[in-house]
Coordinates of C-alpha atoms and ligand atoms in Angstrom, one line a residue:
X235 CA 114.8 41.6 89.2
X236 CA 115.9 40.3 92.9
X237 CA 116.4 37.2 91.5
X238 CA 119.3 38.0 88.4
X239 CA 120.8 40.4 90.0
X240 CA 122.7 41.1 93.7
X241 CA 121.2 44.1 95.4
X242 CA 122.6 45.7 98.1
X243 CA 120.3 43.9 100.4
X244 CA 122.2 40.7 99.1
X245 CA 126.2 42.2 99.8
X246 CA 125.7 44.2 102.9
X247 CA 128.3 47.5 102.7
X248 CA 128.8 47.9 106.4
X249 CA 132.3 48.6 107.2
X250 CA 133.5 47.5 103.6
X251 CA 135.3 48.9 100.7
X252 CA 133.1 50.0 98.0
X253 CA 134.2 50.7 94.5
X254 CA 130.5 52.5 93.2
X255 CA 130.8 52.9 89.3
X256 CA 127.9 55.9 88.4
X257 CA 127.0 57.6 85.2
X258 CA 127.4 60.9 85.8
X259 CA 128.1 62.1 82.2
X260 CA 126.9 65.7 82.0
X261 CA 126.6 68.9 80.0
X262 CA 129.2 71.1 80.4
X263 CA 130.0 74.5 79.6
X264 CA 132.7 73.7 77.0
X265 CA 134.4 77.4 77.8
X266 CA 134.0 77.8 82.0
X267 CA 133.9 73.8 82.3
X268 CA 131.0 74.8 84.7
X269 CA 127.8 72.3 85.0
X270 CA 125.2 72.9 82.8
X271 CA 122.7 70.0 84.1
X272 CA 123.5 67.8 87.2
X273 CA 120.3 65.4 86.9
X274 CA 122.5 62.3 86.6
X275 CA 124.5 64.1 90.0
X276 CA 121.0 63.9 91.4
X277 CA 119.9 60.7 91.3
X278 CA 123.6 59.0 91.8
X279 CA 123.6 60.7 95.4
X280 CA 121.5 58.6 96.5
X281 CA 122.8 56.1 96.0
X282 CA 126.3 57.4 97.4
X283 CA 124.6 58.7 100.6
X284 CA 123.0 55.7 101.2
X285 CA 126.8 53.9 101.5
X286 CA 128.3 56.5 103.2
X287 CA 125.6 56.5 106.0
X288 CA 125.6 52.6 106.3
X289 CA 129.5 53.4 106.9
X290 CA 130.8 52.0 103.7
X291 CA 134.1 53.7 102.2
X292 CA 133.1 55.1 98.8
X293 CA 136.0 55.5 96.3
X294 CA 133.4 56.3 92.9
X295 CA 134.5 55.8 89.7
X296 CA 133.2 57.7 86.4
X297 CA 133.4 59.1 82.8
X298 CA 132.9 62.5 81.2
X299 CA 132.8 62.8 77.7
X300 CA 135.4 61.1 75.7
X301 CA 138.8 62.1 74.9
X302 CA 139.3 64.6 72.3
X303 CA 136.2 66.4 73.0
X304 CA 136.1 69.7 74.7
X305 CA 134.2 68.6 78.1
X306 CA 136.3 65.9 78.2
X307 CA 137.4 67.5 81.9
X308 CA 138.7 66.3 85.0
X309 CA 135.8 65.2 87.8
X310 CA 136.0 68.2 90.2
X311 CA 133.1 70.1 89.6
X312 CA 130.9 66.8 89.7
X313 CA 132.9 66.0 93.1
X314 CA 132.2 69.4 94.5
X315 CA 128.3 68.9 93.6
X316 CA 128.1 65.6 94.8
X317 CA 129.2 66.9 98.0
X318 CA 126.7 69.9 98.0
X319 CA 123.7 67.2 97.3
X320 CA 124.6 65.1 100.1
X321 CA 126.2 67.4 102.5
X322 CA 129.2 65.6 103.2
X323 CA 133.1 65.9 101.7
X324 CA 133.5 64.3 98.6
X325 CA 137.1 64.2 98.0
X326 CA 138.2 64.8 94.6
X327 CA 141.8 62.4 93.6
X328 CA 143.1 63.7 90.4
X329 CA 144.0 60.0 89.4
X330 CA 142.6 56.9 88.4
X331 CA 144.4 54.0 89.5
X332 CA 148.0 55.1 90.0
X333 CA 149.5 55.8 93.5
X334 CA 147.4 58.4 94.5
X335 CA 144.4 56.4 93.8
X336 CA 145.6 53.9 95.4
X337 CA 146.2 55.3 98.5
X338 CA 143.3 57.3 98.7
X339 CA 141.2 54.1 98.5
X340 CA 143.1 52.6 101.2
X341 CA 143.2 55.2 103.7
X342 CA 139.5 55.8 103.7
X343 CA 137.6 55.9 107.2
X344 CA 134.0 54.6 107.5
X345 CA 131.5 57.1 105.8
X346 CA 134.3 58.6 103.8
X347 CA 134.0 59.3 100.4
X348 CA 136.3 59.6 96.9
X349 CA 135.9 60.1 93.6
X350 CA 138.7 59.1 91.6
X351 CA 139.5 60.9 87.9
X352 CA 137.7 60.6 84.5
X353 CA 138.4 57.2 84.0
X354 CA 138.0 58.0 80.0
X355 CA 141.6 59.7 80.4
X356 CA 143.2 55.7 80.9
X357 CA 143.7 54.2 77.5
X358 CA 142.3 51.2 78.4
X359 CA 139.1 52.3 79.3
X360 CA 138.4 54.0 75.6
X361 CA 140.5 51.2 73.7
X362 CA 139.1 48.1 75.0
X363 CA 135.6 48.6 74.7
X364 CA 134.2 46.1 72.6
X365 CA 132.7 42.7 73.9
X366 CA 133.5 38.9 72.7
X367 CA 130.0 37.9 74.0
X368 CA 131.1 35.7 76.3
X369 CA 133.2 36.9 79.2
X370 CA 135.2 39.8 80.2
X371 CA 138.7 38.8 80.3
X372 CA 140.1 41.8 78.3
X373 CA 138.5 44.3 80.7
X374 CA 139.7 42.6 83.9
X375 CA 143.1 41.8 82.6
X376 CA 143.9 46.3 83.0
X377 CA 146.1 47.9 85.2
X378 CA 142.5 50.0 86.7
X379 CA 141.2 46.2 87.8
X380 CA 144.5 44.6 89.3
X381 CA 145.2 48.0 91.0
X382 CA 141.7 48.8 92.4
X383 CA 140.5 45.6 93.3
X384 CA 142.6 44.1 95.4
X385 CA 141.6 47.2 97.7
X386 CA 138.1 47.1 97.5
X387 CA 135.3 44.3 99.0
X388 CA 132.3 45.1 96.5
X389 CA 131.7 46.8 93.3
X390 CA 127.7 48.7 93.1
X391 CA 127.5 49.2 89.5
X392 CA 125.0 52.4 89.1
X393 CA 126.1 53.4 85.7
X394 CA 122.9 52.5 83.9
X395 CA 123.1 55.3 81.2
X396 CA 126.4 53.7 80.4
X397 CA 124.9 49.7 80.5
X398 CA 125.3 48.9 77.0
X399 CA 129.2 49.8 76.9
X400 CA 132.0 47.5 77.7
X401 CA 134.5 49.0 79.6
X402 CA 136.9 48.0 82.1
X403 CA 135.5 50.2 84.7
X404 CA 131.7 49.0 83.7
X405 CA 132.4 44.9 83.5
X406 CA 135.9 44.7 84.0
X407 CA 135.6 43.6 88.2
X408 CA 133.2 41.2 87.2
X409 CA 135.1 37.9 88.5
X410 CA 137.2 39.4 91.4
X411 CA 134.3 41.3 93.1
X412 CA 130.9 40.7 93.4
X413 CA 128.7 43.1 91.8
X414 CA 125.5 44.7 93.0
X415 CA 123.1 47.2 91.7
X416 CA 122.7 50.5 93.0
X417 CA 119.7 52.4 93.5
X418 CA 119.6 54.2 90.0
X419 CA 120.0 50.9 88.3
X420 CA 117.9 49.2 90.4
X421 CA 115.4 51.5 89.6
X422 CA 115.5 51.7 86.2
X423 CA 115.7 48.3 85.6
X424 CA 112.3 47.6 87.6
X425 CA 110.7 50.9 86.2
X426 CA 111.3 50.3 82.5
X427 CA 111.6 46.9 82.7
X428 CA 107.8 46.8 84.5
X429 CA 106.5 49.2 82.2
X430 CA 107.1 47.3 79.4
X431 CA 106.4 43.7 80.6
X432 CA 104.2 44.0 83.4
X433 CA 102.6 47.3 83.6
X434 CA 98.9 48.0 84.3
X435 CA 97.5 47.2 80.6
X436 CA 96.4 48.0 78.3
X437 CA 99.8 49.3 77.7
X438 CA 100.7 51.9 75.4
X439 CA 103.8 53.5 73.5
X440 CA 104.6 56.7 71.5
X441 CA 107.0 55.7 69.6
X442 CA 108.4 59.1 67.4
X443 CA 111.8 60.9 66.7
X444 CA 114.6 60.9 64.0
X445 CA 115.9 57.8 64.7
X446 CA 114.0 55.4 62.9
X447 CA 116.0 52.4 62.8
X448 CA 116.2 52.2 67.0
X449 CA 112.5 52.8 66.9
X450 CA 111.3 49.7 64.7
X451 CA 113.6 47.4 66.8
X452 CA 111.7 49.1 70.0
X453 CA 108.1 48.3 68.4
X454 CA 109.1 44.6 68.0
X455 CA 110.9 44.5 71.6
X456 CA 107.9 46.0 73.0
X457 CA 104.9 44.1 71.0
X458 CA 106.8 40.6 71.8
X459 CA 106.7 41.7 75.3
X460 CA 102.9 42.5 75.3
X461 CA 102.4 46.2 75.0
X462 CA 99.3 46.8 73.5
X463 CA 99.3 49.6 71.1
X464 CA 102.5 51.6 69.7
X465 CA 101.0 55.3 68.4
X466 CA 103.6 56.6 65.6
X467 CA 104.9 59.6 65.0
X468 CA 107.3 61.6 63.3
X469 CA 110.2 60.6 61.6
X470 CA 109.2 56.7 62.9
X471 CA 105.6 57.1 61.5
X472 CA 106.7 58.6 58.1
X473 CA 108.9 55.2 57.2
X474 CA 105.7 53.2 58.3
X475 CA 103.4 55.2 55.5
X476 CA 106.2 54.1 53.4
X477 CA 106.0 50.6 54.9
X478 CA 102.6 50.3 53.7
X479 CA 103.2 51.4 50.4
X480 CA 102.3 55.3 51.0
X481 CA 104.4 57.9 48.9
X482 CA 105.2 60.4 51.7
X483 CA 106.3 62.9 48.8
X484 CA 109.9 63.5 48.2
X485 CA 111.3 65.6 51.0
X486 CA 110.3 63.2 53.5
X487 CA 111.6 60.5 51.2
X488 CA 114.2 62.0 50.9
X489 CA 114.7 62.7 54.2
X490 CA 114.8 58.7 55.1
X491 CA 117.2 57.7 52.5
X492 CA 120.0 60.1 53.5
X493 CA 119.7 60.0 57.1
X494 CA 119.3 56.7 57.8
X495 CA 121.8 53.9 57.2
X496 CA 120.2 51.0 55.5
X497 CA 117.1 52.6 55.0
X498 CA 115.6 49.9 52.3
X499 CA 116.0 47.1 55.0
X500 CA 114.5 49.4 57.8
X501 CA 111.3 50.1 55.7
X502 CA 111.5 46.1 55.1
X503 CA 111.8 45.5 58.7
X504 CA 109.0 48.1 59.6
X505 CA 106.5 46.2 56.3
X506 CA 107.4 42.7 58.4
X507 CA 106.1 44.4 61.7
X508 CA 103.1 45.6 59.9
X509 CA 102.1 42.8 58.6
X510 CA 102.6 40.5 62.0
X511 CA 101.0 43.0 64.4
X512 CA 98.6 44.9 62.3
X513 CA 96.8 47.3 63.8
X514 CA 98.4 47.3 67.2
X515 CA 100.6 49.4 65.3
X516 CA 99.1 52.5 64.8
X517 CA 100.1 55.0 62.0
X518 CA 98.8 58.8 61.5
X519 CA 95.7 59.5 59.2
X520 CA 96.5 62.9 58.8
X521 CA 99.5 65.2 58.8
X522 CA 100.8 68.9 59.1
X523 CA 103.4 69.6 56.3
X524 CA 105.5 72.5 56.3
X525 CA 104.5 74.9 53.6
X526 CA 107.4 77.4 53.2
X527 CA 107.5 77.2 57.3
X528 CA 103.7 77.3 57.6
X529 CA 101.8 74.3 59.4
X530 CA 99.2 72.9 56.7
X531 CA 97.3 69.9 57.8
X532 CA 97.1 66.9 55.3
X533 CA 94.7 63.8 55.2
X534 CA 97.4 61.0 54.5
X535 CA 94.8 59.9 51.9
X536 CA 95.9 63.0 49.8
X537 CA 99.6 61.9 50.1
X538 CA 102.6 62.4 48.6
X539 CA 103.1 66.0 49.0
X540 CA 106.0 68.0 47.6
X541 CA 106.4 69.6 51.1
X542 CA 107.7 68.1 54.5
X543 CA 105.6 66.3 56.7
X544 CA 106.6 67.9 60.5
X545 CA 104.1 66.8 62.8
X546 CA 101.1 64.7 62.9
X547 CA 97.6 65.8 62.3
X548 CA 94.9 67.4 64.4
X549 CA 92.9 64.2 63.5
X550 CA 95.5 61.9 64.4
X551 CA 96.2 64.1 67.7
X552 CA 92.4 63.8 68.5
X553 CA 92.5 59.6 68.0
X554 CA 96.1 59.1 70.1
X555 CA 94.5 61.5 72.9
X556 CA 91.7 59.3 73.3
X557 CA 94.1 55.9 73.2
X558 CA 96.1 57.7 76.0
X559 CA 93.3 58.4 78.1
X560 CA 92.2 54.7 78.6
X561 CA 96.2 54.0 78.8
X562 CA 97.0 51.6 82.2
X563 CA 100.7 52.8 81.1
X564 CA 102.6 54.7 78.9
X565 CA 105.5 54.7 77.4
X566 CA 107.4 57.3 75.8
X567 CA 109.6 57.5 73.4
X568 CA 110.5 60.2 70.6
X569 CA 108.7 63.4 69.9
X570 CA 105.5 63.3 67.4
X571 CA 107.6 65.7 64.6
X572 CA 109.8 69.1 64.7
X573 CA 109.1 70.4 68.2
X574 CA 111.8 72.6 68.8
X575 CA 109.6 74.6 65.5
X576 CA 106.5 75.9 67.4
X577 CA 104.5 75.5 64.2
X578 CA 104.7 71.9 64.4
X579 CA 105.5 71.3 68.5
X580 CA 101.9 70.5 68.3
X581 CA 101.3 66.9 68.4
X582 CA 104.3 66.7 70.3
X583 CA 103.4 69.1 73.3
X584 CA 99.9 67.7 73.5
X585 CA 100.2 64.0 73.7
X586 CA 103.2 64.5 76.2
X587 CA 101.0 66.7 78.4
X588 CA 98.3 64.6 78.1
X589 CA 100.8 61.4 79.5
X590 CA 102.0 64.0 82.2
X591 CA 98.4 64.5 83.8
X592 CA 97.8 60.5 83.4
X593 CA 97.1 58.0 86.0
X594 CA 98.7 56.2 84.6
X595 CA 101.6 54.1 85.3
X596 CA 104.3 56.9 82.7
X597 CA 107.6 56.6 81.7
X598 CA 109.8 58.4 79.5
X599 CA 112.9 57.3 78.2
X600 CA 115.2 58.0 75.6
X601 CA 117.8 61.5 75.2
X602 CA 115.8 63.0 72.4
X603 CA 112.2 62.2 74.7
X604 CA 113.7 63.6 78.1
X605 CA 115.2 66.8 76.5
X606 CA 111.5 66.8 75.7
X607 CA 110.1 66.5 78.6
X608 CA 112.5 68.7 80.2
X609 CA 112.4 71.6 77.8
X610 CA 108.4 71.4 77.9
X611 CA 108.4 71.4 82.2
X612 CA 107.0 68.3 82.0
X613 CA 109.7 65.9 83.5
X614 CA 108.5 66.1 87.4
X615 CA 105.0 64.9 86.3
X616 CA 105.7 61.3 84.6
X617 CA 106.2 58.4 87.1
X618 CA 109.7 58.4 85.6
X619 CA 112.2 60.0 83.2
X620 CA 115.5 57.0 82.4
X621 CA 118.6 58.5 82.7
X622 CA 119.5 56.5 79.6
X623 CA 120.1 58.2 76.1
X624 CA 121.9 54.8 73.8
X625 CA 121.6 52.7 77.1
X626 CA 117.6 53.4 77.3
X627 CA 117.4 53.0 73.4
X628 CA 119.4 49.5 73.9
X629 CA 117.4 48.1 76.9
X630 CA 114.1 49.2 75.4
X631 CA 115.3 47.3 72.4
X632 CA 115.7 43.9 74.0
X633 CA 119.7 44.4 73.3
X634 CA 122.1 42.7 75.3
X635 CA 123.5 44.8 77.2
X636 CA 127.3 44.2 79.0
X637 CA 127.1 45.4 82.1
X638 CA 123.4 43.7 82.6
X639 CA 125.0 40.1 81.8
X640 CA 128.1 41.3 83.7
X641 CA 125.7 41.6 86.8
X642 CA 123.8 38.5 86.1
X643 CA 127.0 36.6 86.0
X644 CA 128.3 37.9 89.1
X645 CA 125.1 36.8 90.8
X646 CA 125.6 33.2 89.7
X647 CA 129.0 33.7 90.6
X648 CA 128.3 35.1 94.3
X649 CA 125.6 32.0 94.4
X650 CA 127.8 29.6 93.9
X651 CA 130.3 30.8 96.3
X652 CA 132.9 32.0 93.5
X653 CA 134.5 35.2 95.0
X654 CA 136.9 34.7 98.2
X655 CA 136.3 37.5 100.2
Ligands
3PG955 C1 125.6 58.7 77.8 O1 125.7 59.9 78.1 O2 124.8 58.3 77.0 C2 126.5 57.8 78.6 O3 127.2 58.4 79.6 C3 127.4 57.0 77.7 O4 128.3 57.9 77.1 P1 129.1 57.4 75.8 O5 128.1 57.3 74.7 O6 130.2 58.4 75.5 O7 129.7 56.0 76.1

């Protein structure tokens, strides 16, 4: 990663001016405005400790929510808990780049740190927010770049869980600063990224959920890059049966042609998958259906079914358990069917319990997986949980991802001596 990317070991923040962009998007009590998950606070203060103690002065930027929405709030509460985590003052500015801003950035001491507003409340962050593919001349030509930069010496782009947007206050320093990861980014970079590519093998993915569509780009991402086995489930297994030709019955038909977009071209996509990687693709042999709310188990051999398939089966449970267990690394994505239901949390709350008391190399990744994880007590015991939802989802699908080539290019830029200061 070292080599496409500055690091922090490569831009020194001694004594300079940092401008650290996190992701620190949370939950939020839409009534009290109070904090109902600080996880993303969590792992962000490390990174903001670690500048403040090598006497850097911090001015952070970051979003919450997006305008129009309820905990679309100001970024006091996630100042005041910053502070808490790292037991120092983080002062709260209630502006972005304006005069107060401004100021603010410019009269900090060594060790100090800032964090300036909800940058979703500046226009220009939520209306120029798509990328040409090439460079990022929209997003640097904003009032937030030509009044912040000038003040600062280095940007440290944490915001991983916000990589695949295209902000100014993601990609729009790119050519007046040099950028550098911070220590989330870093980490889930070399985390995912090694689990996919270069983990222990053989390597092994659950691949499950609602979202289909995500899920058969993720299977060819991840079989191009040499994971060994995907295990299917749920929604993502059901649209494989129907892949090879299987009549799931017509709820779960159903079920694929209204919720997701383009479905006749995702069940082509998912038959082209089948048919290059075979059986490295594994689909369930048996299911449970709910029957009026009941679980029911169901050899797919006995398929279509008038009722809903909501989990796998016992028998495919047993098979995916023994896969797991001779697993060098897992990867997890997407629950095996309707969880949240205890009747069918089964397959689910098995196989993830089983990759939470593995040796092996685990990671989870994914909003609909973590929530998972979380909700089951299971989060502490995988080697790690992304703070991605849509930015996890992108980089597992081999994407590209703006604020990933706005680091790369900044590299190549630092290398070849491009920035003045
Ligand atoms: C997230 O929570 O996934 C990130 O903060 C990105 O948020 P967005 O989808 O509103 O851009």
């Amino acid at each position: 990663m070292g080599d496409s990317f500055l690091t922090l070991d490569d831009l020194p923040p001694g004594g300079k001016t940092v401008l650290l962009r996190v992701d620190i998007n949370s939950s939020i009590n839409p009534e009290t405005g109070a904090l109902l998950d600080d996880t993303r606070i969590r792992r962000h203060a490390a990174t903001a400790k670690l500048l403040a103690e090598a006497g850097s002065k911090v001015a952070i930027l970051a979003h919450q929510s997006r305008p129009g929405l309820l905990d679309c709030v100001p970024l006091e509460r996630h100042a005041r808990r910053l502070a808490n985590l790292i037991d120092r003052p983080v002062k709260f500015i209630p502006d972005i780049h304006g005069e107060l801003a401004c100021d603010a950035v410019t009269n900090l001491k060594v060790g100090e740190i800032v964090m300036l507003d909800n940058v979703r409340f500046d226009t220009d962050e939520v209306t120029i927010s798509s990328w040409n593919g090439e460079d990022f001349t929209p997003q640097a030509d904003t009032a937030l770049v030509r009044n912040l930069a000038p003040l600062a010496d280095i940007f440290v782009n944490d915001a991983f869980a916000a990589a695949h947007r295209c902000q100014p206050s993601l990609v729009g320093f790119t050519e007046v600063l040099p950028m550098a990861t911070g220590l989330v980014m870093e980490r889930e970079l070399r985390k995912l990224g090694g689990a996919i590519a270069d983990g222990p093998t053989p390597r092994i993915a659950l691949l499950g959920g609602s979202k289909a569509a995500d899920s058969v780009a993720i299977a060819r991402h991840f079989l191009s890059q040499g994971v060994d086995e995907i295990l299917t489930g749920g929604v993502v297994a059901n649209l494989f049966l129907m892949a090879d030709g299987i009549d799931i019955g017509a709820p779960s038909t159903a079920y694929i042609r209204d919720h997701i977009t383009n479905w006749e071209q995702v069940v082509a996509d998912a038959e082209a998958l089948r048919k290059e990687f075979g059986d490295r693709l594994v689909v369930p042999i048996d299911v449970a259906v709910s029957e009026e709310g009941l679980r029911h188990g169901l050899p797919v051999s006995e398929l279509p079914t008038k009722y809903p398939v909501h989990d796998i089966g016992i028998e495919t449970l047993v098979a995916y358990l023994a896969r797991l267990e001779k697993a060098g690394t897992v990867i997890a994505n997407g629950p095996m069917g309707v969880f949240e239901n205890l009747e069918f949390a089964t397959g689910t709350r098995e196989l993830f319990t089983a990759i939470a008391d593995s040796d092996a190399l685990t990671v989870v990744g994914g909003g609909e997986t973590t929530m998972a994880f979380t909700h089951m007590g299971l989060a502490d015991r995988v080697n790690h949980v992304s703070t991605g939802g849509g930015a996890c989802i992108a980089f597992m699908s081999g994407r590209l991802m703006p604020v990933l080539e706005a680091l790369r290019h900044s590299k190549k830029r630092f290398d070849e001596g491009g920035y003045e200061k």
